[in-house]
Amino acid sequence: MTAQRSQAARLLVFLLLALAALPGVAEREPFAPDGTPLRYMPARQYDLQHLKLDLAFDWDAKSVAGTAIETLTPLLPGLDSLVFNAVGLEIGKVRVNGAERPFSLDPQAQTLTVKLDRPYGPADRIEAAIDYAAHPQAGLYFVGPDKAYPAKPRQIYSQGESDLNRFWFPVWDSPNDRTTTEVVATVKPPFEVVSNGRLVEVTDRPDGRRTWHWSMDFPHTTYLLSVAIGEFAKVSDQWQGIPVDYYVPKGPRAEEEARRSFGMTPAVLDFYSKVTGRPYPYPKYAQAVVIDYMWGGMENISATTQTSRTLHDARAELDFTSEGLVAHEAAHQWFGDLVTCQDWSNAWLNEGFADYFTALYEGNAHGPDELQAQLDEYRRGYLREDANRYRRPIVTRRYADSIAMFDGHTYVKGALVLHMAHFLLGDEGWWKGIHAYLDRFGGHTVVTSDLQEALEDATGASLGPLFEQYVYGAGHPELKVRWSWQPETRQVHLEIRQTQELTAETGLFSFPLEVALVGEKETVVRRLPVAARAVQDLYLASDERPRTVVLDPKGWILKTVDFDKPVAEWVIQLATATELPTRLEAIRALGALGGAEAVAALGRALREEPFHLARREAAKALGAVGGDAALEALRPGLADKDSRVRTDALDALQHFPTHTELIPLLRRALEHEESYFARAAAATALGAFESRREEVAPLLVAALEQTSFHEVVRGSAIIALGKLDPDRAFAPAQRLSAYGAPIDSRRSALNALADVGSKSSRRREEVRKVLVGYLDDPSYVFREGVYAAIAILGDAAAIPAVERRGRLEADVRQRLHAEKTVHDLQKKKAAAGKEEKALRDRLEQLERESEVLKDRVRALEETKGGKGL
């Protein structure tokens, strides 16, 4: 009987271990939940022609008050009321053409409706003056010192995209109208005000306050209206006589950091002005730096707002640059501001262009490999979102809220689609098409068909398949490829299978594909048509058997490729390729295949590749391969002249946890490396040496006292400690996540807490209580991290608290974070319930089988006893 029960217990343990070992494959969620309505451009009844805000901003009271004067004309006869978007505004009175009119507020619809005295038509001009006050819960933010952060500067700034300006002034708050604007902002000195357009005047008032009058004469959508108010150090450049100004918080290194972070701006404006054929069109370009900003930057017309996290010292510049952020927001001055998406389903016309032109600028400034490196980052970002989160068309009208459209599909897939259009049109055709697009639609709002039409009209090209498959359809071609040589016909045979799952939104793709035949003496590139077929056989004439075949050597097409080639061919591809995409493909393939030949080739790449990204990927690939030979091949990367390569080489050492002789090396890097990011990588790698926990943990604890750019060292050290020794990490993670701790490492400490709670069952409830306690944290960015950490912890007991906080969030983006966290927790709870039931059912089955076995044993014993055995 004991033996049978032991067998049942072993089976149960085996079952538990098997379930625990199942890989955590990410399952795609739908982009929009069931029942999400289709969203269309809201109907307009009038044309807003001018908006003047005459407002007083009070930092102490966290308030704004004054008058919004809206000048407009009806689009059709019979307009008997005016509707503006408004949320939480305290309306005093409304005057229309000088006469006071009745009004009503609808909080649910977020509207202010003003009753007119008679029906008006297109020949009429209406001026509505709205007196109001507000303590905005979103859209306008008041930041500054408190007991926990006494050195934080006082600032007031706006963030209007996508529909948040309605929280601080009444307005038509959709992108399908354009208007000129004025901002007359009264503040207490020493505050300064930065806004759109030109500075008309600054006036001293009798009560000691000052009024800043800004005017923007170029019509624009209202989400681009902005203010940035604070005590700024102003650093000035110019481009072609146009002021280019940088407003940064005052401090001893203000000018130095401003020039380091933004000094490339005139060169960026010059590049875009030349390639678009449209010189920078506004009276000035300002970049104002604000604290606790929820985005990297925002392209407010002529007055970009930038996060303070972009400011950096010379040491940080070893690894970090503001150039991409500056280039992205500057590109928006053409794509997003000069030409604006008509509704948020077409947001890629703003963001995809900004990302692609950032890459084009990088390539122009630093060479073609930098362009390809940026595009490679875009591809990997989009593919991660597509594989791990959701798949959707770039243009879709079904979304939970407009802010949900600002994702990897809109930004980086949009950029990659434009890159494919560049390929299809050729360089001359591409730029001719871009000039035509801006000439035709500059100063207007657009939809995707406008772009396609402009490009096709300018060049005669047919872009229907590109837009239909990649923009209005979802996904990308997932290719499985093999090649063979046919000596009888002297042809290369390519078999191309499209293996993507076919759905209503994702079909088979057709596209032109460049194929490189790598021979002994030369490489020949041919362009072939790939048809929308599940399987296609292509044949290419060749004078000799190629040493290998390469698909899409310049990386024009967005796709994934599973190319069935032996290690030797990938080595040849790496050795002979001139284009970065081809070299990166070979490096990653060798890392996946492994073996002595792959390690040798990767080691050569790490030592000899001229471009830093190729060396970085070689270091990562050697880490993935593992083993003694890979470790020896990796060592030269630890002394690379480029700190980014050293960082990835140090990070790769986490894959060699049995090589404890690496600990002193990692300690030296953690304590003495010049690069902040290399130190952070050393901390990450040390966290993998679990067998030497007692030796390593104190090193990580000591690293928690290091200050660094973005607190990357402290942040990496606490995360590594959480993985290495959850119990020892709990107290410092709680301390470093608390309000008042260094701001930039608070989110890393949150992640460490989530790890601690996930790994230590006895700490789980404690961690949940700590995380739930942070749901009311005043920091917008930190609360985003709290939602994510609670989801990682996976404790369903947090659901009521998350739901409560979600209802309090004024910002839709934060509400969506809360809703996703609740959804993830409910999903984990349901999965755990199913798993528990399955285990319980299996245990009952095992117990039944055990009883059967016991009965058989008893019968056997009785039989043996009956025979005298």
mmCIF file with all atom_site columns, C-alpha atoms in Angstrom, residues 2 59 78 83 97 139 161 267 349 371-372 381 399 412 535 538 584 620 622 651 654 703-704 763 790:
data_model
loop_
_atom_site.group_PDB
_atom_site.id
_atom_site.type_symbol
_atom_site.label_atom_id
_atom_site.label_alt_id
_atom_site.label_comp_id
_atom_site.label_asym_id
_atom_site.label_entity_id
_atom_site.label_seq_id
_atom_site.pdbx_PDB_ins_code
_atom_site.Cartn_x
_atom_site.Cartn_y
_atom_site.Cartn_z
_atom_site.occupancy
_atom_site.B_iso_or_equiv
_atom_site.pdbx_formal_charge
_atom_site.auth_seq_id
_atom_site.auth_comp_id
_atom_site.auth_asym_id
_atom_site.auth_atom_id
_atom_site.pdbx_PDB_model_num
ATOM 1  C CA . THR A 1 2   ? 2.809   2.396  0.868   1.00 0.00 ? 2   THR A CA 1
ATOM 2  C CA . TRP A 1 59  ? 1.317   77.667 -9.549  1.00 0.00 ? 59  TRP A CA 1
ATOM 3  C CA . GLY A 1 78  ? -28.947 77.093 -39.585 1.00 0.00 ? 78  GLY A CA 1
ATOM 4  C CA . VAL A 1 83  ? -20.328 73.014 -29.131 1.00 0.00 ? 83  VAL A CA 1
ATOM 5  C CA . ASN A 1 97  ? -20.599 88.857 -30.381 1.00 0.00 ? 97  ASN A CA 1
ATOM 6  C CA . GLY A 1 139 ? -3.696  68.350 -19.998 1.00 0.00 ? 139 GLY A CA 1
ATOM 7  C CA . GLU A 1 161 ? -2.131  65.121 -27.616 1.00 0.00 ? 161 GLU A CA 1
ATOM 8  C CA . ALA A 1 267 ? 21.644  70.850 -38.740 1.00 0.00 ? 267 ALA A CA 1
ATOM 9  C CA . LEU A 1 349 ? 0.933   59.906 -41.056 1.00 0.00 ? 349 LEU A CA 1
ATOM 10 C CA . LEU A 1 371 ? 20.298  54.578 -41.136 1.00 0.00 ? 371 LEU A CA 1
ATOM 11 C CA . GLN A 1 372 ? 20.183  50.795 -41.257 1.00 0.00 ? 372 GLN A CA 1
ATOM 12 C CA . GLY A 1 381 ? 10.418  46.834 -31.950 1.00 0.00 ? 381 GLY A CA 1
ATOM 13 C CA . TYR A 1 399 ? -9.723  51.295 -30.897 1.00 0.00 ? 399 TYR A CA 1
ATOM 14 C CA . VAL A 1 412 ? 7.904   52.024 -36.286 1.00 0.00 ? 412 VAL A CA 1
ATOM 15 C CA . VAL A 1 535 ? 4.359   28.439 -52.006 1.00 0.00 ? 535 VAL A CA 1
ATOM 16 C CA . LEU A 1 538 ? 11.669  31.065 -58.334 1.00 0.00 ? 538 LEU A CA 1
ATOM 17 C CA . LEU A 1 584 ? 23.255  41.413 -38.811 1.00 0.00 ? 584 LEU A CA 1
ATOM 18 C CA . LYS A 1 620 ? 25.030  39.075 -27.752 1.00 0.00 ? 620 LYS A CA 1
ATOM 19 C CA . LEU A 1 622 ? 28.265  34.682 -28.308 1.00 0.00 ? 622 LEU A CA 1
ATOM 20 C CA . ASP A 1 651 ? 25.817  41.935 -20.289 1.00 0.00 ? 651 ASP A CA 1
ATOM 21 C CA . GLN A 1 654 ? 25.371  36.614 -17.439 1.00 0.00 ? 654 GLN A CA 1
ATOM 22 C CA . ALA A 1 703 ? 26.249  49.479 -6.137  1.00 0.00 ? 703 ALA A CA 1
ATOM 23 C CA . LEU A 1 704 ? 22.923  50.796 -4.842  1.00 0.00 ? 704 LEU A CA 1
ATOM 24 C CA . ARG A 1 763 ? 6.889   37.962 0.575   1.00 0.00 ? 763 ARG A CA 1
ATOM 25 C CA . ILE A 1 790 ? 1.224   44.738 -10.140 1.00 0.00 ? 790 ILE A CA 1
#
